[in-house]
Structures are given as C-alpha cells and as structure tokens.
Amino acid sequence: MKPHHGQIGAMNETEALKLMEENRFAHLACHNRDDIYLVPISYICTDGFIYSHSESGRKIDIMRKNPHVCVQVEKIEDYSHWKSVIAWGDFEELHGYEANEAMRLL
C-alpha cells in the first residue's frame, strides 16, 4: 500500500463557509498591544456570522479594547487529511433581544 499524500490548496469561500457551519469548536485569537490571547471556543456559524458565549474575563476585556479578532476552524481526519479555515472579523457584544437570539442558536 502506498501512502496517500494530501494536496495543499486554497478553499473557495463557499467551501470555507461550509466548513465553518459544520463545526462547533474553533480557536479565537485576540490582542491588545502586547497582550495576545489564543483560546478555544464553542460557537455556531450562521448567515456568515460566528456566535459564541463567554463570561467576563481576559478575552472579553481584550476584545472590548480591540475588537479585531481572528478565528481558526479545523476538521482533521488524520495526518494527511485535514482542512483549516482562518477568518478575520470584529467582535461585537450583543445585548437584549440580540443576545437572547444568539443564545437560542447556541
């Protein structure tokens, strides 16, 4: 049996969005000056938006100061078969009805 070598290539936007919608766990990167934070999160992706829930703490403090964030989602089958999407966006804190709707989705 010959080993199968995966191909390195870029996904199109539709494929990337599908991967993000099919998964529920990601890594979130945020920073403010010299304070860089990378943390796993659970989330849901719908209509091109990522929704996640968090208690107050370091991550929320950082994102309130600098809303620019990066999220990495992956699907790993084995060493040669994996996909990864990196998306950049801005943190937005939801309140009231919007927060309740996001929690319902989660």
PDB file of C-alpha atoms in Angstrom, residues 2-8 75-83:
ATOM      1  CA  LYS A   2       1.384   3.405  -0.979  1.00  0.00           C
ATOM      2  CA  PRO A   3       0.891   6.331   1.381  1.00  0.00           C
ATOM      3  CA  HIS A   4      -1.586   8.942   0.220  1.00  0.00           C
ATOM      4  CA  HIS A   5      -0.226  12.470   0.136  1.00  0.00           C
ATOM      5  CA  GLY A   6      -2.736  15.249   0.733  1.00  0.00           C
ATOM      6  CA  GLN A   7      -2.759  18.271  -1.502  1.00  0.00           C
ATOM      7  CA  ILE A   8      -2.197  21.737  -0.167  1.00  0.00           C
ATOM      8  CA  LYS A  75     -11.509  19.436  10.519  1.00  0.00           C
ATOM      9  CA  ILE A  76      -8.869  16.763  10.992  1.00  0.00           C
ATOM     10  CA  GLU A  77      -9.339  13.193   9.816  1.00  0.00           C
ATOM     11  CA  ASP A  78      -5.694  12.152  10.013  1.00  0.00           C
ATOM     12  CA  TYR A  79      -2.191  13.447   9.360  1.00  0.00           C
ATOM     13  CA  SER A  80      -2.765  13.710   5.599  1.00  0.00           C
ATOM     14  CA  HIS A  81      -6.440  14.657   5.510  1.00  0.00           C
ATOM     15  CA  TRP A  82      -7.344  17.930   7.154  1.00  0.00           C
ATOM     16  CA  LYS A  83      -8.887  21.298   6.383  1.00  0.00           C
TER      17      LYS A  83
END
